[in-house]
Coordinates of C-alpha atoms in Angstrom, one line a residue:
Chain A
X77 CA 15.2 -7.8 23.6
X78 CA 17.6 -8.3 26.3
X79 CA 20.0 -10.3 23.6
X80 CA 19.3 -7.6 20.9
X81 CA 20.3 -4.7 23.2
X82 CA 23.6 -6.3 25.1
X83 CA 25.8 -5.8 22.3
X84 CA 25.0 -2.0 21.8
X85 CA 24.7 -1.7 25.1
X86 CA 28.2 -2.8 26.0
X87 CA 29.8 -1.2 23.6
X88 CA 28.4 1.9 25.3
X89 CA 29.8 1.2 28.7
X90 CA 33.1 0.1 27.1
X91 CA 33.6 3.4 25.5
X92 CA 32.4 5.1 29.3
X93 CA 35.3 3.4 31.0
X94 CA 38.2 3.9 28.4
X95 CA 37.3 7.0 28.2
X96 CA 36.7 7.5 32.1
X97 CA 40.3 5.5 32.1
X98 CA 42.4 7.3 29.9
X99 CA 41.3 10.5 31.5
X100 CA 42.4 9.8 34.9
X101 CA 45.5 8.2 33.6
X102 CA 46.8 10.9 31.1
X103 CA 45.4 13.5 33.8
X104 CA 43.5 15.6 30.8
X105 CA 42.2 18.9 31.9
X106 CA 38.8 19.0 32.2
X107 CA 37.8 22.1 30.2
X108 CA 39.5 20.2 27.2
X109 CA 37.8 16.6 27.8
X110 CA 35.7 16.0 31.5
X111 CA 35.7 12.4 32.4
X112 CA 32.0 10.7 32.2
X113 CA 32.0 10.6 35.9
X114 CA 32.3 14.6 36.1
X115 CA 30.0 15.3 34.0
X116 CA 27.0 12.7 35.2
X117 CA 27.9 14.9 39.2
X118 CA 27.5 17.9 36.6
X119 CA 24.1 16.8 35.9
X120 CA 22.7 16.4 38.8
X121 CA 24.2 19.1 40.9
X122 CA 23.1 21.7 38.4
X123 CA 19.9 20.4 37.6
X124 CA 18.2 23.2 39.1
X125 CA 20.1 25.9 36.6
X126 CA 19.4 24.3 33.7
X127 CA 15.6 22.8 33.7
X128 CA 14.5 25.5 32.5
X129 CA 16.1 25.5 29.6
X130 CA 15.3 22.3 29.0
X131 CA 11.4 22.9 29.1
X132 CA 12.1 25.8 26.8
X133 CA 13.9 23.4 24.2
X134 CA 11.7 20.5 24.6
X135 CA 8.3 22.6 24.2
X136 CA 9.9 24.4 21.1
X137 CA 11.2 21.0 19.3
X138 CA 7.4 19.2 19.6
X139 CA 5.3 22.7 18.1
X140 CA 8.1 23.1 15.5
X141 CA 7.8 18.8 15.2
X142 CA 3.6 19.2 15.4
X143 CA 3.5 22.0 12.8
X144 CA 5.9 20.8 10.4
X145 CA 4.4 17.1 10.5
X146 CA 0.7 18.6 9.6
X147 CA 2.5 21.0 6.8
X148 CA 4.7 18.1 5.5
X149 CA 1.9 16.2 5.0
X150 CA -0.3 18.4 3.5
X151 CA 2.0 19.6 1.0
X152 CA 2.6 16.2 -0.1
X153 CA -0.7 15.6 -0.7
X154 CA -0.9 18.7 -2.2
X155 CA 1.8 17.7 -4.4
X156 CA 0.5 14.4 -5.3
X157 CA -3.4 15.8 -6.1
X158 CA -1.7 18.3 -7.9
X159 CA 0.8 16.7 -10.5
X160 CA 1.4 19.5 -12.8
X161 CA 2.2 21.6 -9.5
X162 CA 4.5 19.1 -8.6
X163 CA 6.0 18.7 -11.8
X164 CA 6.8 22.8 -11.1
X165 CA 7.3 22.6 -7.4
X166 CA 9.3 19.3 -6.7
X167 CA 13.1 20.8 -8.1
X168 CA 12.8 24.4 -5.8
X169 CA 11.8 21.7 -3.0
X170 CA 15.1 19.8 -3.3
X171 CA 16.9 23.3 -3.9
X172 CA 15.6 24.8 -0.9
X173 CA 17.5 21.9 1.2
X174 CA 20.6 22.5 -0.6
X175 CA 20.8 26.3 1.6
X176 CA 22.1 25.1 5.0
X177 CA 20.1 25.9 7.7
X178 CA 23.0 27.9 9.9
X179 CA 23.0 30.0 6.6
X180 CA 19.0 30.7 6.6
X181 CA 19.2 31.8 10.4
X182 CA 20.6 35.0 10.2
X183 CA 18.2 35.9 7.6
X184 CA 15.5 34.6 9.7
X185 CA 16.0 37.0 12.0
X186 CA 16.7 39.8 10.3
X187 CA 13.2 39.4 8.8
X188 CA 11.5 38.4 11.6
X189 CA 13.5 39.4 14.9
X190 CA 14.2 37.3 17.7
X191 CA 11.0 36.0 18.7
X192 CA 9.9 32.7 18.9
X193 CA 8.7 32.6 14.9
X194 CA 12.0 33.0 13.3
X195 CA 12.8 29.5 15.6
X196 CA 9.9 27.8 14.8
X197 CA 10.4 28.1 10.7
X198 CA 14.1 26.8 11.1
X199 CA 12.3 23.6 12.7
X200 CA 9.3 23.6 10.5
X201 CA 11.9 23.7 7.5
X202 CA 13.9 21.4 8.6
X203 CA 11.0 19.0 9.4
X204 CA 8.7 19.3 6.6
X205 CA 11.4 18.3 4.0
X206 CA 11.7 14.3 4.7
X207 CA 8.0 14.3 5.4
X208 CA 6.8 15.3 2.5
X209 CA 9.4 13.6 0.2
X210 CA 8.8 9.8 1.7
X211 CA 5.4 10.8 1.4
X212 CA 4.9 11.9 -2.4
X213 CA 7.0 8.8 -3.0
X214 CA 4.5 6.4 -1.0
X215 CA 1.8 8.2 -2.8
X216 CA 3.0 7.7 -6.2
X217 CA 3.9 4.1 -5.6
X218 CA 0.8 3.1 -4.7
X219 CA 0.6 -0.9 -6.5
X220 CA -1.2 -0.6 -10.2
X221 CA -2.7 -4.0 -9.3
X222 CA -4.2 -2.5 -6.4
X223 CA -5.2 0.6 -8.3
X224 CA -6.5 -0.9 -11.2
X225 CA -9.0 -3.2 -9.3
X226 CA -9.9 -0.2 -7.4
X227 CA -10.9 1.3 -11.2
X228 CA -12.9 -1.6 -12.6
X229 CA -14.9 -2.0 -9.2
X230 CA -16.1 2.0 -9.8
X231 CA -13.8 4.0 -7.4
X232 CA -14.2 7.2 -7.1
X233 CA -10.8 8.8 -7.3
X234 CA -11.5 10.5 -3.8
X235 CA -12.1 6.8 -3.2
X236 CA -8.7 5.7 -4.8
X237 CA -7.0 8.4 -2.7
X238 CA -8.7 8.1 0.6
X239 CA -8.8 3.5 0.7
X240 CA -5.6 3.3 -1.4
X241 CA -3.5 5.9 -1.9
X242 CA -3.2 7.5 2.0
X243 CA -2.9 4.0 3.6
X244 CA -0.4 3.0 1.4
X245 CA 2.2 6.0 2.1
X246 CA 1.5 5.6 5.6
X247 CA 4.7 2.8 6.1
X248 CA 6.8 5.8 3.9
X249 CA 5.6 8.6 5.7
X250 CA 7.0 7.0 8.9
X251 CA 10.4 6.5 7.6
X252 CA 10.3 10.5 6.7
X253 CA 8.9 11.1 10.4
X254 CA 12.2 9.3 11.7
X255 CA 14.2 11.7 10.1
X256 CA 12.0 15.0 10.9
X257 CA 12.2 14.0 14.4
X258 CA 16.0 13.7 15.1
X259 CA 16.3 16.9 13.1
X260 CA 13.6 18.5 14.9
X261 CA 16.1 18.7 17.9
X262 CA 18.9 20.1 15.8
X263 CA 16.9 22.8 14.2
X264 CA 15.4 23.9 17.8
X265 CA 19.1 24.3 19.3
X266 CA 20.4 26.2 16.0
X267 CA 17.4 28.6 16.3
X268 CA 18.5 29.1 19.7
X269 CA 22.1 29.5 19.1
X270 CA 20.3 32.8 17.5
X271 CA 19.9 34.5 20.1
X272 CA 17.1 33.4 22.8
X273 CA 16.8 33.7 26.7
X274 CA 16.1 30.3 27.5
X275 CA 16.6 26.7 25.7
X276 CA 19.5 24.2 25.7
X277 CA 21.4 25.7 22.8
X278 CA 21.9 29.2 24.8
X279 CA 22.8 26.9 27.8
X280 CA 25.3 25.4 25.6
X281 CA 26.7 28.5 24.3
X282 CA 27.1 30.0 27.7
X283 CA 29.2 27.1 28.9
X284 CA 31.2 26.6 26.1
X285 CA 32.4 30.8 26.3
X286 CA 33.1 30.3 30.2
X287 CA 35.1 27.2 29.4
X288 CA 32.4 24.6 31.1
X289 CA 33.3 21.8 28.8
X290 CA 31.4 19.4 31.5
X291 CA 28.4 21.5 31.2
X292 CA 28.7 21.8 27.3
X293 CA 28.6 17.5 27.4
X294 CA 25.6 17.6 29.6
X295 CA 23.6 19.8 27.0
X296 CA 24.8 17.2 24.5
X297 CA 23.6 14.6 26.5
X298 CA 20.4 16.3 26.7
X299 CA 20.5 16.5 23.0
X300 CA 21.0 13.1 22.4
X301 CA 18.2 12.0 24.9
X302 CA 15.3 13.9 23.5
X303 CA 16.0 13.3 20.0
X304 CA 16.0 9.2 21.6
X305 CA 12.6 9.9 23.1
X306 CA 11.0 11.5 19.8
X307 CA 12.2 8.7 18.0
X308 CA 10.8 5.8 20.4
X309 CA 7.4 7.7 20.3
X310 CA 7.2 7.4 16.4
X311 CA 8.4 4.0 16.7
X312 CA 5.9 2.7 19.0
X313 CA 3.0 5.2 17.0
X314 CA 4.2 3.0 14.4
X315 CA 3.9 0.0 15.8
X316 CA 0.5 0.4 16.6
X317 CA -0.7 2.3 13.2
X318 CA 1.5 -0.4 10.9
X319 CA 0.5 -3.6 13.0
X320 CA -1.2 -5.5 9.8
X321 CA 2.6 -5.4 8.1
X322 CA 4.2 -8.5 8.7
X323 CA 6.9 -8.9 11.1
X324 CA 10.3 -9.3 9.9
X325 CA 10.8 -12.9 10.7
X326 CA 7.8 -13.9 8.9
X327 CA 8.8 -11.9 5.6
X328 CA 12.0 -13.6 5.3
Chain B
X90 CA -31.7 -10.4 -13.7
X91 CA -28.2 -9.7 -15.2
X92 CA -27.7 -10.0 -19.2
X93 CA -24.6 -8.8 -21.5
X94 CA -24.1 -7.7 -25.0
X95 CA -20.6 -7.0 -26.5
X96 CA -21.9 -5.9 -30.4
X97 CA -19.6 -6.0 -33.1
X98 CA -16.5 -3.9 -30.8
X99 CA -13.4 -3.0 -32.5
X100 CA -10.3 -1.9 -30.3
X101 CA -6.9 -0.8 -31.5
X102 CA -3.6 0.5 -30.1
X103 CA -1.5 2.6 -31.9
X104 CA -2.5 1.5 -35.4
X105 CA -2.5 -2.5 -34.0
X106 CA -5.8 -3.5 -33.9
X107 CA -6.7 -5.9 -30.8
X108 CA -10.7 -6.4 -31.4
X109 CA -11.7 -6.9 -34.4
X110 CA -15.9 -7.0 -34.9
X111 CA -16.5 -8.9 -31.5
X112 CA -19.7 -10.0 -30.7
X113 CA -20.9 -12.1 -28.3
X114 CA -23.3 -12.1 -25.4
X115 CA -23.8 -13.7 -21.5
X116 CA -27.2 -14.4 -20.5
X117 CA -28.3 -14.3 -17.0
X118 CA -27.4 -16.7 -15.1
X119 CA -25.0 -18.0 -17.2
X120 CA -21.5 -19.3 -17.0
X121 CA -19.6 -18.4 -19.9
X122 CA -15.6 -18.6 -20.4
X123 CA -13.4 -16.9 -22.7
X124 CA -10.8 -18.9 -24.1
X125 CA -7.9 -17.6 -25.9
X126 CA -4.3 -18.2 -26.3
X127 CA -2.2 -15.2 -24.5
X128 CA -2.3 -12.1 -26.2
X129 CA -5.6 -12.5 -27.7
X130 CA -6.8 -9.1 -25.9
X131 CA -8.6 -11.4 -23.1
X132 CA -7.6 -8.6 -20.9
X133 CA -8.4 -5.8 -23.5
X134 CA -12.1 -6.9 -23.3
X135 CA -12.5 -6.9 -19.7
X136 CA -11.3 -2.7 -20.0
X137 CA -13.7 -2.2 -22.2
X138 CA -16.4 -3.3 -19.8
X139 CA -15.2 -2.7 -17.1
X140 CA -15.0 1.3 -18.5
X141 CA -11.9 1.9 -18.4
X142 CA -11.2 1.9 -22.0
X143 CA -13.6 3.4 -24.8
X144 CA -14.1 1.1 -27.9
X145 CA -13.4 2.4 -31.5
X146 CA -16.1 1.1 -32.6
X147 CA -19.4 -1.2 -31.2
X148 CA -21.3 -0.8 -28.1
X149 CA -21.8 -3.2 -24.6
X150 CA -24.8 -3.7 -22.7
X151 CA -25.7 -4.8 -19.6
X152 CA -29.5 -5.6 -19.4
X153 CA -30.2 -3.4 -22.2
X154 CA -28.6 -0.3 -20.8
X155 CA -25.2 1.3 -22.7
X156 CA -22.2 0.6 -20.8
X157 CA -19.4 2.3 -22.9
X158 CA -17.5 4.1 -20.7
X159 CA -18.7 3.5 -17.9
X160 CA -16.8 2.1 -14.1
X161 CA -17.9 0.2 -11.9
X162 CA -20.9 -1.4 -13.9
X163 CA -19.9 -4.9 -13.2
X164 CA -17.9 -6.8 -10.2
X165 CA -14.8 -7.7 -11.0
X166 CA -12.1 -10.4 -9.5
X167 CA -8.6 -9.7 -10.8
X168 CA -6.0 -12.4 -11.6
X169 CA -4.0 -11.2 -8.4
X170 CA -6.1 -11.5 -5.4
X171 CA -6.0 -7.3 -5.1
X172 CA -6.4 -7.5 -1.5
X173 CA -5.2 -4.0 0.4
X174 CA -2.6 -5.3 3.0
X175 CA -3.8 -3.4 5.7
X176 CA -7.4 -4.6 6.0
X177 CA -8.2 -7.6 7.3
X178 CA -9.7 -10.1 5.2
X179 CA -13.6 -8.9 6.6
X180 CA -12.7 -5.5 5.7
X181 CA -11.4 -6.5 2.6
X182 CA -14.3 -8.5 0.9
X183 CA -17.1 -5.5 2.0
X184 CA -14.6 -3.4 -0.5
X185 CA -16.6 -3.4 -3.2
X186 CA -19.7 -2.9 -1.6
X187 CA -18.1 -0.2 1.0
X188 CA -17.6 1.6 -2.7
X189 CA -21.1 1.7 -3.5
X190 CA -21.6 2.7 0.7
X191 CA -23.5 -0.4 0.9
X192 CA -21.9 -2.4 3.6
X193 CA -23.4 -5.1 4.7
X194 CA -21.4 -7.2 7.5
X195 CA -23.4 -9.5 8.4
X196 CA -23.5 -11.0 4.8
X197 CA -20.1 -10.5 4.7
X198 CA -19.4 -12.8 7.8
X199 CA -22.0 -15.1 6.5
X200 CA -20.5 -15.4 3.3
X201 CA -16.8 -15.9 4.8
X202 CA -18.4 -18.8 6.9
X203 CA -19.9 -19.9 3.6
X204 CA -15.6 -19.8 1.6
X205 CA -14.4 -21.3 4.8
X206 CA -12.5 -18.7 5.9
X207 CA -14.5 -17.4 9.2
X208 CA -11.6 -17.8 11.3
X209 CA -9.2 -15.9 9.1
X210 CA -12.0 -12.7 9.0
X211 CA -9.7 -10.8 11.6
X212 CA -6.7 -12.0 9.8
X213 CA -4.1 -9.4 7.4
X214 CA -3.7 -10.5 3.8
X215 CA -0.4 -11.4 4.0
X216 CA -1.0 -14.3 7.2
X217 CA -3.2 -16.0 4.5
X218 CA -2.1 -19.0 1.6
X219 CA -2.4 -17.7 -2.4
X220 CA -5.6 -19.9 -2.4
X221 CA -7.4 -18.6 0.5
X222 CA -6.6 -15.2 -0.8
X223 CA -8.4 -15.7 -4.4
X224 CA -11.1 -17.1 -2.2
X225 CA -11.5 -14.1 -0.3
X226 CA -11.0 -11.9 -3.7
X227 CA -13.9 -14.5 -5.0
X228 CA -15.9 -13.4 -1.9
X229 CA -15.1 -9.8 -2.5
X230 CA -16.7 -9.4 -6.1
X231 CA -19.7 -11.8 -4.8
X232 CA -20.5 -9.3 -2.4
X233 CA -20.3 -6.3 -4.8
X234 CA -23.3 -4.8 -5.4
X235 CA -22.9 -5.2 -8.9
X236 CA -24.8 -9.0 -10.3
X237 CA -22.5 -9.8 -13.3
X238 CA -19.0 -10.5 -12.3
X239 CA -16.2 -11.2 -14.7
X240 CA -13.2 -13.5 -13.8
X241 CA -10.2 -12.9 -14.9
X242 CA -7.7 -15.7 -15.2
X243 CA -8.3 -16.0 -11.0
X244 CA -6.3 -19.4 -11.1
X245 CA -3.5 -18.7 -12.8
X246 CA -1.0 -18.3 -10.2
X247 CA -2.3 -21.1 -8.2
X248 CA -1.0 -24.5 -8.9
X249 CA -1.9 -27.5 -9.8
X250 CA -3.6 -28.9 -6.7
X251 CA -4.7 -25.6 -5.2
X252 CA -6.3 -24.9 -8.5
X253 CA -8.6 -28.4 -9.0
X254 CA -9.9 -27.2 -5.2
X255 CA -10.6 -24.0 -6.1
X256 CA -12.5 -24.7 -9.3
X257 CA -14.5 -27.6 -7.6
X258 CA -15.2 -24.4 -4.4
X259 CA -16.2 -21.6 -7.1
X260 CA -18.6 -24.2 -8.6
X261 CA -20.3 -25.3 -5.6
X262 CA -20.7 -21.4 -4.7
X263 CA -21.9 -20.4 -7.8
X264 CA -24.6 -23.2 -8.9
X265 CA -25.8 -21.9 -5.1
X266 CA -26.0 -18.3 -5.7
X267 CA -26.0 -18.2 -9.9
X268 CA -24.7 -15.2 -11.0
X269 CA -24.2 -14.4 -14.6
X270 CA -20.2 -14.8 -15.1
X271 CA -17.9 -14.0 -17.4
X272 CA -14.7 -15.9 -17.2
X273 CA -11.5 -15.6 -18.7
X274 CA -8.5 -18.8 -18.8
X275 CA -6.5 -20.1 -21.3
X276 CA -6.9 -22.9 -19.7
X277 CA -9.6 -25.9 -21.7
X278 CA -10.2 -28.6 -19.3
X279 CA -11.0 -25.8 -16.8
X280 CA -13.1 -23.8 -19.0
X281 CA -15.3 -27.4 -19.6
X282 CA -15.3 -28.1 -16.4
X283 CA -16.8 -24.6 -15.0
X284 CA -18.7 -23.5 -18.1
X285 CA -22.0 -23.3 -19.7
X286 CA -20.9 -22.1 -22.9
X287 CA -17.1 -21.5 -24.4
X288 CA -16.5 -19.0 -26.7
X289 CA -12.9 -19.5 -28.4
X290 CA -11.0 -16.6 -29.7
X291 CA -9.0 -16.1 -32.7
X292 CA -5.4 -13.7 -32.0
X293 CA -4.6 -10.8 -33.7
X294 CA -7.1 -9.1 -33.6
X295 CA -9.3 -11.3 -31.6
X296 CA -12.4 -12.5 -32.5
X297 CA -14.9 -15.3 -31.6
X298 CA -13.5 -18.3 -33.9
X299 CA -16.4 -21.1 -32.3
X300 CA -18.8 -21.8 -29.4
X301 CA -19.0 -24.8 -27.6
X302 CA -22.0 -25.7 -25.3
X303 CA -21.4 -27.8 -22.5
X304 CA -24.0 -29.4 -21.6
X305 CA -22.9 -31.6 -18.7
X306 CA -25.4 -31.5 -15.8
X307 CA -25.1 -29.7 -12.5
X308 CA -23.9 -29.9 -10.0
X309 CA -20.6 -31.5 -11.8
X310 CA -17.9 -33.4 -9.7
X311 CA -14.2 -34.2 -10.5
X312 CA -14.9 -37.5 -11.8
X313 CA -16.4 -35.4 -15.2
X314 CA -13.2 -34.4 -15.9
X315 CA -12.3 -38.1 -16.6
X316 CA -15.4 -39.2 -18.7
X317 CA -14.9 -39.7 -22.6
X318 CA -17.6 -37.0 -23.3
X319 CA -15.2 -34.7 -21.3
X320 CA -12.2 -35.6 -23.3
X321 CA -14.0 -35.4 -26.8
X322 CA -14.7 -31.8 -26.7
X323 CA -11.5 -31.0 -24.8
X324 CA -9.9 -32.5 -28.0
X325 CA -12.6 -30.7 -30.4
X326 CA -12.0 -27.1 -28.6
X327 CA -8.0 -27.9 -28.8
X328 CA -8.1 -28.9 -32.3
X329 CA -9.8 -25.8 -32.5
X330 CA -7.3 -23.5 -30.3
X331 CA -4.5 -25.1 -32.7
X332 CA -5.7 -24.0 -36.1
X333 CA -6.1 -20.7 -33.9
X334 CA -1.9 -20.6 -33.3
X335 CA -1.1 -22.3 -37.1
X336 CA -2.7 -19.4 -38.5

């Protein structure tokens, strides 16, 4: 574990050091590019100023993500159980993802106002798709050998679904979940740009319009941290639920 | 009691006849092998008995009851172990019984112990060797509530040594439990070693060419395969099969 994280860690430290030294050496104005130490100081000093923004974004992200995951799984199961509906709707689903979220967001505000609903909708829209696509594939790619055995053994359609197809799709679902988790934070920040009282998105807009570039970087840092934390939670959950899978060393 | 009878079964796909006027039976407690060249429609026979396909003509009876198109009438062991990778061996061997809503954990543990898999009952399939997986798959079919067992070339994917071990192991379990078994194989020696009766199938379309009664005493040991009687019957079956292939 330590050995594995050594290379990426030293890369990050190297990057930060290069950044700090060049900032000092060339005397770059802090409104263009603040040095890492200055950003760090700002993060500590104004903690009380942005704490409520952070909490608001976290709760928005998590609610949106949870609803998005639920809807994503539900749609996947529905499409799998109704192949004709899948044929009809699947292309539509893919087309819906070609609409840039940044274009869709103002529309949602026009329709639903500035409350929490349009913000949640944006997060749900970016979250459900990766899960649905991954899970539909997982459900469809169930090994034919196993399906054959289940049929010969007299399994009903319901039993084939609950005992075979659903557990088979779980690993795929997790690949979708990882993508959704990272998207969800982005979705939350974009939704906050459109008009909100609180949130990292708001804090970021205020900071950039007053040329407080250091605060923009603080916001960026917390967005990254939130993404990574969500990712880690999903990794842990995956490890716990999929402990039956051969580890990488065994399978190679 | 479990007795299987196939009566004048005919089945074709896309105008090609796979099975024509196929009739045979398996008596209660009997071990019958279907022996035939590959492509002789052996799998189709299992699909018909398993209820996945409907025959174009003919009927299949299990204990006098028509089971055409009825899924889950027999207990089945496929060519590949087909164990669910996310279930432990114990949960896997209970699957057949679970589908009929009557899993019996204690009996499963007992059978796993007899199969020499006791220490592996909480392991996952990927941690077991090919032979052990097949043993688990056989235990699963023994624990299934259906008394009639169909085995579809269960050892064909194993290496020669493991296969012999598995045949001896299968015999030892079978000789104690005596379920009715229909065994499909393309290995002559395996068929003679295990069976009470061998049905040689011709190909395209499959029909019964000849039946051989194998009357060697049980329990059988490995030495049997080297006796003159064994070799004589092997030769006879081989010549029958060659006749099939030459046609």
